[in-house]
Amino acid sequence: MTIPETQTAVVITAAGGPDVLVPERVPVGMPGPGQVLIRVTAAGINRHDVHQRAGGRHSDGNAVPGLEVCGTVAALGNGVEGLPAGGRVMALVQGGGYGQYAVASSALTMPVPDEFTDSEAAGIPEAVFTAWWNFFHLMSLGKDQFGLFHGGTSGVGHIALQAMSALGYKVLATAGSDGKVAAAKAFGAYAAFSYRDPELAAKVMDATGGAGISALLDVSAGAHLEQDLKMMADDGQIAHLSGGGGAALAIPLRDVMTKRIRITGSLLRPLPLDRKVLVAESIRKEVWPLLGREVRPVIAQEFDFRDAAAAHRLMEANSHIGKIMLRVTHD
């Protein structure tokens, strides 16, 4: 395959709103040892991309956003085996997904199930890596416990609910409307409620038979903390995925101390590669056999990648269910 020297990619030109996302010609990176160059055909939109755009092009080390892609193998770095040239793959990437070519670690690159379209495949990596790292590697959720996902119909949430329920985990969910609550239940939530419900904690405790939540994944930057602390099990854990733009979080220490609740959080992108590899091994073993059967992304809407600004506007409207995707075309 002939690899061009430059590509079209969507670049964050400054800190700001969606209009700072502009297609530009940029160099095509080449894979180093243990890496693969992917000719991208689809990429996922994630909330992280929105935060990166708002912070500016250098806020996260790469002017081209995008954490998950699908495409074909264009070139292999030294030491990479088992990925045939031209083979369809999906990958978790360190930025660069909104471009025609992206470099990925071969350890985080996986074959695409025949049943999946490219857009469906590109919507898988960020969701399953986020869910598996936080629920199992960070919080060690067991099947005899209850988990909860705030935002159960989000791009990450709806895939996590499908996979975890298929494996026998009891995960509750919250959402922002009656329609989304119903959708979360359809995705496999053990129970689902509106996060606006003033009786949320009481309803969660009732749904869990008084056991409470042992592992809670929060994408709201602590917006529901008062209710969260009331619904937690003894020794439960809360993991935050959003820093809320740097806002401080006021924590009632007595509530934390009474139940010995541990509050933590993580960012997937700066997680060391060796830890991501461990997550990838778990995903290959547990999730990949479910793809195309129990687990399939719902595509809310697709955009041409040059129109990523419109995709970000939809993300920020918070009205969608499932994944927002980019179709990546080539010149």
Short mmCIF file of C-alpha atoms in Angstrom, two decimals:
data_model
loop_
_atom_site.label_atom_id
_atom_site.label_comp_id
_atom_site.label_asym_id
_atom_site.label_seq_id
_atom_site.Cartn_x
_atom_site.Cartn_y
_atom_site.Cartn_z
CA MET A 1 0.00 0.00 0.00
CA THR A 2 1.30 3.45 -0.94
CA ILE A 3 1.22 5.75 2.06
CA PRO A 4 0.97 9.50 1.35
CA GLU A 5 3.22 11.99 3.08
CA THR A 6 0.29 14.14 4.17
CA GLN A 7 -3.35 13.58 5.08
CA THR A 8 -6.49 15.55 5.80
CA ALA A 9 -7.22 15.71 9.51
CA VAL A 10 -9.47 17.81 11.71
CA VAL A 11 -7.31 20.04 13.89
CA ILE A 12 -8.09 21.97 17.08
CA THR A 13 -6.96 25.43 15.97
CA ALA A 14 -7.56 27.17 19.31
CA ALA A 15 -9.41 26.77 22.58
CA GLY A 16 -13.11 27.30 22.03
CA GLY A 17 -16.38 25.97 20.69
CA PRO A 18 -17.02 23.50 17.87
CA ASP A 19 -16.04 26.01 15.17
CA VAL A 20 -12.35 25.74 16.16
CA LEU A 21 -12.34 22.25 14.59
CA VAL A 22 -10.93 22.80 11.10
CA PRO A 23 -9.77 20.31 8.40
CA GLU A 24 -6.10 20.82 7.53
CA ARG A 25 -3.32 18.99 5.73
CA VAL A 26 -0.94 17.43 8.26
CA PRO A 27 1.89 14.87 8.05
CA VAL A 28 1.13 11.15 8.17
CA GLY A 29 2.88 9.63 11.17
CA MET A 30 4.78 6.37 10.75
CA PRO A 31 4.56 3.49 13.23
CA GLY A 32 7.42 2.89 15.63
CA PRO A 33 8.30 -0.44 17.24
CA GLY A 34 5.20 -2.22 18.47
CA GLN A 35 2.89 0.14 16.60
CA VAL A 36 0.57 -0.03 13.60
CA LEU A 37 -0.48 2.62 11.10
CA ILE A 38 -4.20 2.47 10.36
CA ARG A 39 -5.89 3.86 7.26
CA VAL A 40 -8.94 5.21 9.07
CA THR A 41 -12.48 4.75 7.74
CA ALA A 42 -14.48 5.65 10.89
CA ALA A 43 -13.85 7.33 14.22
CA GLY A 44 -15.84 7.81 17.42
CA ILE A 45 -16.76 11.08 19.11
CA ASN A 46 -16.25 11.08 22.88
CA ARG A 47 -16.82 13.62 25.64
CA HIS A 48 -13.06 13.73 26.15
CA ASP A 49 -12.74 15.23 22.66
CA VAL A 50 -15.09 18.05 23.63
CA HIS A 51 -13.04 18.84 26.74
CA GLN A 52 -9.81 18.72 24.75
CA ARG A 53 -11.22 21.11 22.15
CA ALA A 54 -12.39 23.53 24.84
CA GLY A 55 -8.90 23.50 26.37
CA GLY A 56 -7.04 24.13 23.12
CA ARG A 57 -4.90 22.19 20.70
CA HIS A 58 -2.00 21.62 23.09
CA SER A 59 -4.12 20.69 26.11
CA ASP A 60 -3.65 16.97 25.51
CA GLY A 61 -0.52 16.66 23.42
CA ASN A 62 -2.08 16.27 19.98
CA ALA A 63 -3.81 18.89 17.84
CA VAL A 64 -5.89 16.15 16.17
CA PRO A 65 -8.49 14.71 18.58
CA GLY A 66 -10.04 11.25 18.48
CA LEU A 67 -9.45 8.23 20.72
CA GLU A 68 -10.98 5.33 18.76
CA VAL A 69 -10.90 4.30 15.12
CA CYS A 70 -11.67 1.57 12.65
CA GLY A 71 -9.86 1.04 9.38
CA THR A 72 -7.33 -1.17 7.65
CA VAL A 73 -3.71 -1.94 8.44
CA ALA A 74 -1.50 0.32 6.31
CA ALA A 75 1.94 -0.36 7.83
CA LEU A 76 3.52 -2.19 10.76
CA GLY A 77 6.33 -1.14 13.05
CA ASN A 78 9.18 -3.43 14.02
CA GLY A 79 8.20 -6.46 16.04
CA VAL A 80 4.50 -6.44 15.20
CA GLU A 81 2.97 -9.77 14.21
CA GLY A 82 -0.53 -11.11 13.67
CA LEU A 83 -1.99 -8.05 11.93
CA PRO A 84 -2.10 -8.70 8.18
CA ALA A 85 -1.67 -5.81 5.77
CA GLY A 86 -5.07 -4.56 4.68
CA GLY A 87 -6.90 -6.34 7.50
CA ARG A 88 -9.84 -4.60 9.18
CA VAL A 89 -9.00 -3.48 12.70
CA MET A 90 -10.32 -1.26 15.48
CA ALA A 91 -8.06 0.46 17.97
CA LEU A 92 -7.77 2.71 20.99
CA VAL A 93 -5.43 5.56 19.98
CA GLN A 94 -3.60 8.38 21.73
CA GLY A 95 -5.34 11.07 19.72
CA GLY A 96 -5.32 11.47 15.95
CA GLY A 97 -8.59 9.68 15.29
CA TYR A 98 -10.12 12.57 13.36
CA GLY A 99 -7.70 12.00 10.50
CA GLN A 100 -7.25 9.73 7.50
CA TYR A 101 -4.36 7.87 9.17
CA ALA A 102 -3.71 7.12 12.84
CA VAL A 103 -0.93 5.36 14.74
CA ALA A 104 -1.93 2.84 17.42
CA SER A 105 -0.19 0.43 19.74
CA SER A 106 -0.50 -3.06 18.26
CA ALA A 107 -1.46 -4.31 21.74
CA LEU A 108 -4.51 -2.03 21.66
CA THR A 109 -5.47 -2.96 18.10
CA MET A 110 -7.98 -5.75 17.53
CA PRO A 111 -9.66 -7.42 14.54
CA VAL A 112 -13.15 -6.28 13.56
CA PRO A 113 -15.96 -8.85 13.79
CA ASP A 114 -17.44 -9.59 10.36
CA GLU A 115 -20.89 -8.62 11.67
CA PHE A 116 -19.86 -5.02 12.36
CA THR A 117 -19.84 -2.04 10.04
CA ASP A 118 -16.80 0.21 10.28
CA SER A 119 -18.78 2.80 12.27
CA GLU A 120 -20.00 0.19 14.73
CA ALA A 121 -16.47 -1.13 15.19
CA ALA A 122 -15.00 2.35 15.75
CA GLY A 123 -17.55 2.90 18.53
CA ILE A 124 -16.33 -0.01 20.64
CA PRO A 125 -12.76 0.66 21.95
CA GLU A 126 -13.16 3.74 24.17
CA ALA A 127 -16.35 2.37 25.74
CA VAL A 128 -15.06 -1.06 26.69
CA PHE A 129 -11.61 0.15 27.78
CA THR A 130 -13.22 2.82 29.97
CA ALA A 131 -15.74 0.43 31.54
CA TRP A 132 -13.29 -2.43 32.10
CA TRP A 133 -10.51 -0.29 33.51
CA ASN A 134 -12.79 1.52 35.97
CA PHE A 135 -15.24 -1.17 37.06
CA PHE A 136 -12.83 -4.10 37.24
CA HIS A 137 -9.21 -2.93 37.39
CA LEU A 138 -9.80 0.20 39.48
CA MET A 139 -12.88 -0.69 41.56
CA SER A 140 -12.88 -4.54 41.38
CA LEU A 141 -16.64 -4.96 40.98
CA GLY A 142 -17.80 -8.50 41.76
CA LYS A 143 -20.86 -10.35 40.50
CA ASP A 144 -22.22 -10.48 44.05
CA GLN A 145 -22.19 -6.67 44.21
CA PHE A 146 -24.06 -3.84 42.50
CA GLY A 147 -22.56 -1.25 40.18
CA LEU A 148 -24.08 1.98 38.86
CA PHE A 149 -23.35 4.05 35.76
CA HIS A 150 -24.45 7.67 35.68
CA GLY A 151 -25.33 8.29 32.04
CA GLY A 152 -26.44 4.81 30.98
CA THR A 153 -27.38 5.82 27.42
CA SER A 154 -24.12 7.63 26.66
CA GLY A 155 -21.66 6.31 24.12
CA VAL A 156 -19.72 4.53 26.86
CA GLY A 157 -22.68 3.71 29.08
CA HIS A 158 -24.93 1.88 26.63
CA ILE A 159 -22.13 -0.43 25.48
CA ALA A 160 -20.95 -1.06 29.05
CA LEU A 161 -24.48 -2.02 30.11
CA GLN A 162 -24.81 -4.51 27.25
CA ALA A 163 -21.46 -6.18 27.91
CA MET A 164 -21.61 -6.25 31.68
CA SER A 165 -25.19 -7.51 31.89
CA ALA A 166 -24.39 -10.23 29.34
CA LEU A 167 -21.60 -11.40 31.65
CA GLY A 168 -23.87 -11.51 34.69
CA TYR A 169 -22.93 -8.24 36.43
CA LYS A 170 -25.68 -6.25 38.14
CA VAL A 171 -25.31 -2.66 36.97
CA LEU A 172 -27.89 0.04 37.54
CA ALA A 173 -28.02 3.22 35.49
CA THR A 174 -29.29 6.77 35.53
CA ALA A 175 -30.36 8.99 32.64
CA GLY A 176 -31.86 12.40 32.05
CA SER A 177 -35.30 11.62 30.57
CA ASP A 178 -38.01 8.98 30.67
CA GLY A 179 -37.05 7.86 27.17
CA LYS A 180 -33.42 7.45 28.13
CA VAL A 181 -34.34 5.59 31.31
CA ALA A 182 -36.34 3.13 29.20
CA ALA A 183 -33.42 2.81 26.78
CA ALA A 184 -30.99 2.08 29.63
CA LYS A 185 -33.23 -0.77 30.78
CA ALA A 186 -33.31 -2.12 27.22
CA PHE A 187 -29.50 -2.04 27.13
CA GLY A 188 -29.41 -4.35 30.14
CA ALA A 189 -29.48 -2.14 33.22
CA TYR A 190 -30.51 -4.06 36.35
CA ALA A 191 -32.67 -1.01 37.12
CA ALA A 192 -32.68 2.54 35.79
CA PHE A 193 -33.83 5.89 37.16
CA SER A 194 -33.76 9.59 36.35
CA TYR A 195 -30.78 11.29 37.93
CA ARG A 196 -33.10 14.25 38.52
CA ASP A 197 -35.33 12.20 40.83
CA PRO A 198 -35.11 13.62 44.39
CA GLU A 199 -35.76 10.09 45.66
CA LEU A 200 -32.97 8.56 43.56
CA ALA A 201 -30.93 7.22 46.47
CA ALA A 202 -33.95 5.64 48.14
CA LYS A 203 -35.03 3.98 44.90
CA VAL A 204 -31.54 2.61 44.29
CA MET A 205 -31.36 1.21 47.80
CA ASP A 206 -34.76 -0.41 47.30
CA ALA A 207 -33.74 -1.88 43.93
CA THR A 208 -30.62 -3.41 45.49
CA GLY A 209 -32.50 -4.87 48.44
CA GLY A 210 -30.74 -2.47 50.78
CA ALA A 211 -27.27 -3.57 49.70
CA GLY A 212 -26.34 -0.31 47.99
CA ILE A 213 -23.80 0.40 45.26
CA SER A 214 -20.27 -1.01 45.54
CA ALA A 215 -18.85 0.59 42.37
CA LEU A 216 -20.22 3.82 40.89
CA LEU A 217 -18.90 5.33 37.67
CA ASP A 218 -19.67 9.05 37.45
CA VAL A 219 -19.41 11.15 34.28
CA SER A 220 -21.15 14.17 35.83
CA ALA A 221 -18.21 15.67 37.79
CA GLY A 222 -19.96 14.96 41.07
CA ALA A 223 -23.28 16.60 40.18
CA HIS A 224 -25.17 13.94 42.14
CA LEU A 225 -22.73 13.45 45.00
CA GLU A 226 -25.24 13.95 47.83
CA GLN A 227 -27.46 11.20 46.42
CA ASP A 228 -24.44 9.05 45.53
CA LEU A 229 -23.18 8.93 49.09
CA LYS A 230 -26.59 7.90 50.39
CA MET A 231 -26.85 4.99 47.94
CA MET A 232 -23.34 3.59 48.44
CA ALA A 233 -22.66 0.26 50.11
CA ASP A 234 -20.21 0.03 52.96
CA ASP A 235 -16.65 0.18 51.55
CA GLY A 236 -18.09 1.27 48.19
CA GLN A 237 -16.09 3.17 45.59
CA ILE A 238 -16.90 6.12 43.35
CA ALA A 239 -14.76 6.68 40.25
CA HIS A 240 -14.97 9.99 38.39
CA LEU A 241 -14.43 10.25 34.64
CA SER A 242 -14.92 14.01 34.34
CA GLY A 243 -12.92 16.70 36.10
CA GLY A 244 -15.66 19.27 35.60
CA GLY A 245 -13.31 21.76 34.01
CA GLY A 246 -11.19 21.88 37.16
CA ALA A 247 -14.06 22.71 39.50
CA ALA A 248 -13.62 21.84 43.19
CA LEU A 249 -15.81 19.11 44.69
CA ALA A 250 -17.19 19.68 48.18
CA ILE A 251 -17.34 16.35 50.01
CA PRO A 252 -19.28 15.75 53.27
CA LEU A 253 -16.56 13.85 55.10
CA ARG A 254 -18.80 12.32 57.76
CA ASP A 255 -20.86 10.54 55.08
CA VAL A 256 -17.66 9.23 53.52
CA MET A 257 -16.23 8.13 56.84
CA THR A 258 -19.39 6.41 58.10
CA LYS A 259 -19.45 3.96 55.18
CA ARG A 260 -15.68 4.03 54.46
CA ILE A 261 -16.42 5.20 50.91
CA ARG A 262 -13.44 5.64 48.63
CA ILE A 263 -13.59 8.39 46.01
CA THR A 264 -11.20 8.13 43.10
CA GLY A 265 -11.07 8.85 39.40
CA SER A 266 -9.04 8.27 36.29
CA LEU A 267 -8.22 9.48 32.81
CA LEU A 268 -7.79 6.72 30.28
CA ARG A 269 -5.52 8.56 27.85
CA PRO A 270 -2.57 9.14 30.24
CA LEU A 271 -2.88 5.65 31.71
CA PRO A 272 0.48 3.87 31.19
CA LEU A 273 0.56 1.52 28.22
CA ASP A 274 1.36 -1.54 30.34
CA ARG A 275 -1.88 -1.03 32.27
CA LYS A 276 -3.86 -0.55 29.08
CA VAL A 277 -2.39 -3.82 27.78
CA LEU A 278 -3.73 -5.63 30.86
CA VAL A 279 -7.16 -4.15 30.18
CA ALA A 280 -6.91 -5.20 26.53
CA GLU A 281 -6.18 -8.78 27.58
CA SER A 282 -9.32 -8.82 29.74
CA ILE A 283 -11.39 -7.35 26.92
CA ARG A 284 -10.18 -9.91 24.38
CA LYS A 285 -11.11 -12.73 26.72
CA GLU A 286 -14.43 -11.45 28.03
CA VAL A 287 -15.94 -8.91 25.61
CA TRP A 288 -14.83 -9.95 22.13
CA PRO A 289 -16.89 -13.17 22.11
CA LEU A 290 -19.99 -11.02 22.78
CA LEU A 291 -19.53 -8.57 19.90
CA GLY A 292 -22.20 -8.82 17.24
CA ARG A 293 -24.39 -10.98 19.49
CA GLU A 294 -25.01 -9.47 22.93
CA VAL A 295 -23.06 -6.25 22.28
CA ARG A 296 -23.65 -3.86 19.38
CA PRO A 297 -23.26 -0.07 19.43
CA VAL A 298 -26.27 2.10 18.70
CA ILE A 299 -25.26 4.79 16.22
CA ALA A 300 -27.09 8.01 17.07
CA GLN A 301 -25.79 9.88 14.02
CA GLU A 302 -22.89 9.84 11.57
CA PHE A 303 -21.08 12.85 10.11
CA ASP A 304 -18.39 13.29 7.51
CA PHE A 305 -15.19 13.80 9.49
CA ARG A 306 -14.67 17.21 7.88
CA ASP A 307 -17.89 18.24 9.64
CA ALA A 308 -16.67 17.25 13.11
CA ALA A 309 -17.88 20.61 14.41
CA ALA A 310 -21.49 19.56 13.81
CA ALA A 311 -20.82 16.27 15.60
CA HIS A 312 -19.52 18.18 18.63
CA ARG A 313 -22.61 20.38 18.67
CA LEU A 314 -24.76 17.26 18.85
CA MET A 315 -22.61 15.86 21.65
CA GLU A 316 -22.96 19.07 23.64
CA ALA A 317 -26.74 19.11 23.17
CA ASN A 318 -26.90 15.93 25.31
CA SER A 319 -29.99 14.72 23.48
CA HIS A 320 -28.59 11.63 21.77
CA ILE A 321 -28.63 7.96 22.74
CA GLY A 322 -25.60 5.87 21.81
CA LYS A 323 -22.54 6.80 19.76
CA ILE A 324 -21.87 9.79 17.52
CA MET A 325 -19.55 8.73 14.72
CA LEU A 326 -17.39 10.20 11.95
CA ARG A 327 -17.12 8.69 8.47
CA VAL A 328 -13.56 9.20 7.26
CA THR A 329 -13.23 9.50 3.51
CA HIS A 330 -10.01 9.68 1.51
CA ASP A 331 -8.96 12.10 -1.18
#
